[in-house]
Amino acid sequence: MSIDSMFVHKMWDDHELAKMVDGGVPFPMLSDAGGKVGKLFGVYNEAAGVENRGRFIIDPDGVVQGYEVLTPPVGRNVLESIRQVQAFQLVRKTKGAEATPSGWRPGKLTLKPGPDLVGNVWKEWKTSMAFD
Amino acid sequence: MAEELPVGCARPTGGPVGEAVPETAKETIAPIKEEMQMIHVGEKAPDFVAPGYQKGKFINVKLSDYLGKWVLLCFYPGDFTFV
């Protein structure tokens, strides 16, 4: 979503993005002329008249589980967004019985919060697991 | 005479003559004004409708139509802005 019109979105997709992605962008490219939606989400930049680079993860109940906001020159890490969605999906599937520690990826160790784990995380989770 | 603009990832904007040069021209972003609040994690996303473009069609999208699915909502400064 940006403040550009849907017509400009079409031109960008036709003339540039379709050369990077086969068939063009598969998802909706939304128009927020005037920044009303951006203001709702707190990412509209009044001084510049554009949206900051905000990314929101919204779960199936419509609840915001996480967000990230960057200034224009630095792009997002798509794999990190996907990793976060996978983590939130796991937490949701286990109804919160499992939590994903720092550095978690699908297949890696999860933690099961409870009385026995208090003060004992060090026995199960090592700092190196945040970096491997 | 027209002055050549530096080209960056922010969209240049204009304004009344005599006003300070918009921060975008320097690729820095002014702090968000206080009246606009950041939304909170763990709370419902505000619902909205917005026109858009998808695979050859112009469409109208409502966030609440996606209830039951995971949504990644991404904002960006503008089409053709490089990053």
Short mmCIF file of C-alpha atoms in Angstrom, two decimals, chain A residues 7-127:
data_model
loop_
_atom_site.label_atom_id
_atom_site.label_comp_id
_atom_site.label_asym_id
_atom_site.label_seq_id
_atom_site.Cartn_x
_atom_site.Cartn_y
_atom_site.Cartn_z
CA PHE A 7 -3.33 3.42 -12.16
CA VAL A 8 0.27 4.12 -11.23
CA HIS A 9 0.40 0.71 -9.48
CA LYS A 10 -0.60 -0.85 -12.81
CA MET A 11 2.11 1.05 -14.68
CA TRP A 12 4.77 0.07 -12.12
CA ASP A 13 3.69 -3.58 -12.27
CA ASP A 14 3.48 -3.65 -16.09
CA HIS A 15 6.70 -1.83 -16.80
CA GLU A 16 9.06 -2.81 -14.01
CA LEU A 17 7.84 -5.36 -11.44
CA ALA A 18 6.65 -7.87 -14.08
CA LYS A 19 10.27 -7.94 -15.29
CA MET A 20 11.35 -9.12 -11.81
CA VAL A 21 8.44 -11.44 -10.95
CA ASP A 22 6.89 -13.77 -13.54
CA GLY A 23 3.33 -12.64 -14.17
CA GLY A 24 3.71 -9.50 -12.07
CA VAL A 25 2.87 -8.91 -8.43
CA PRO A 26 0.44 -11.66 -7.32
CA PHE A 27 -1.11 -9.82 -4.37
CA PRO A 28 -3.25 -6.63 -4.26
CA MET A 29 -1.35 -3.35 -4.63
CA LEU A 30 -3.47 -0.91 -2.60
CA SER A 31 -3.85 2.82 -3.01
CA ASP A 32 -3.97 5.16 -0.01
CA ALA A 33 -4.18 8.60 -1.62
CA GLY A 34 -4.25 11.14 1.22
CA GLY A 35 -2.72 8.65 3.65
CA LYS A 36 -5.93 7.96 5.60
CA VAL A 37 -5.12 4.28 6.14
CA GLY A 38 -1.48 5.08 6.85
CA LYS A 39 -2.61 7.46 9.58
CA LEU A 40 -4.81 4.73 11.08
CA PHE A 41 -1.77 2.47 11.31
CA GLY A 42 0.60 5.22 12.46
CA VAL A 43 2.92 5.06 9.45
CA TYR A 44 1.88 8.13 7.45
CA ASN A 45 4.67 10.70 7.28
CA GLU A 46 2.99 14.12 7.30
CA ALA A 47 6.15 16.05 6.43
CA ALA A 48 6.95 13.97 3.36
CA GLY A 49 3.36 13.16 2.39
CA VAL A 50 4.18 9.45 2.01
CA GLU A 51 3.95 6.23 4.02
CA ASN A 52 6.93 4.99 5.97
CA ARG A 53 7.99 1.41 5.26
CA GLY A 54 5.61 -0.28 7.73
CA ARG A 55 4.86 -4.01 7.82
CA PHE A 56 2.07 -5.50 9.94
CA ILE A 57 1.34 -9.15 10.71
CA ILE A 58 -2.41 -9.59 11.21
CA ASP A 59 -3.73 -12.94 12.46
CA PRO A 60 -6.95 -14.73 11.35
CA ASP A 61 -8.90 -12.91 14.11
CA GLY A 62 -7.79 -9.53 12.75
CA VAL A 63 -5.37 -8.97 15.65
CA VAL A 64 -2.03 -7.26 15.01
CA GLN A 65 0.68 -9.65 16.24
CA GLY A 66 3.69 -7.61 15.17
CA TYR A 67 4.96 -4.75 13.12
CA GLU A 68 8.15 -3.15 11.82
CA VAL A 69 8.57 0.40 10.51
CA LEU A 70 11.64 1.54 8.52
CA THR A 71 12.57 4.81 6.85
CA PRO A 72 12.59 4.71 3.02
CA PRO A 73 16.23 3.82 2.08
CA VAL A 74 16.36 0.42 3.83
CA GLY A 75 14.35 -2.51 2.45
CA ARG A 76 12.63 -5.25 4.42
CA ASN A 77 13.84 -8.79 5.06
CA VAL A 78 11.08 -10.92 3.55
CA LEU A 79 12.43 -14.17 5.04
CA GLU A 80 12.27 -12.63 8.53
CA SER A 81 8.64 -11.65 7.98
CA ILE A 82 7.86 -15.21 6.88
CA ARG A 83 9.72 -16.61 9.89
CA GLN A 84 7.68 -14.43 12.24
CA VAL A 85 4.40 -15.55 10.62
CA GLN A 86 5.51 -19.19 11.01
CA ALA A 87 6.31 -18.56 14.68
CA PHE A 88 2.95 -16.89 15.34
CA GLN A 89 1.22 -19.75 13.52
CA LEU A 90 2.93 -22.31 15.76
CA VAL A 91 2.00 -20.40 18.93
CA ARG A 92 -1.60 -20.17 17.71
CA LYS A 93 -1.76 -23.87 16.78
CA THR A 94 -0.52 -24.92 20.23
CA LYS A 95 -2.84 -22.34 21.87
CA GLY A 96 0.18 -20.79 23.55
CA ALA A 97 1.47 -24.07 25.05
CA GLU A 98 4.67 -23.57 23.03
CA ALA A 99 6.73 -20.42 22.62
CA THR A 100 9.51 -19.72 20.14
CA PRO A 101 12.81 -18.53 21.64
CA SER A 102 15.26 -16.14 19.98
CA GLY A 103 16.60 -17.47 16.68
CA TRP A 104 13.76 -19.98 16.26
CA ARG A 105 13.02 -21.31 12.82
CA PRO A 106 10.62 -24.14 11.84
CA GLY A 107 12.08 -27.41 13.13
CA LYS A 108 14.08 -25.83 15.93
CA LEU A 109 13.43 -26.21 19.65
CA THR A 110 10.39 -24.54 21.17
CA LEU A 111 9.88 -23.83 24.87
CA LYS A 112 6.88 -24.98 26.91
CA PRO A 113 6.27 -22.27 29.50
CA GLY A 114 5.22 -23.63 32.92
CA PRO A 115 6.30 -23.96 36.55
CA ASP A 116 9.11 -26.45 35.74
CA LEU A 117 10.69 -24.12 33.19
CA VAL A 118 11.04 -21.16 35.54
CA GLY A 119 14.76 -20.56 36.05
CA ASN A 120 15.58 -23.61 33.91
CA VAL A 121 15.61 -22.23 30.40
CA TRP A 122 19.44 -22.45 30.47
CA LYS A 123 19.18 -26.27 30.62
CA GLU A 124 17.16 -26.45 27.39
CA TRP A 125 18.16 -23.42 25.33
CA LYS A 126 21.72 -22.31 24.59
CA THR A 127 22.74 -18.82 23.50
#
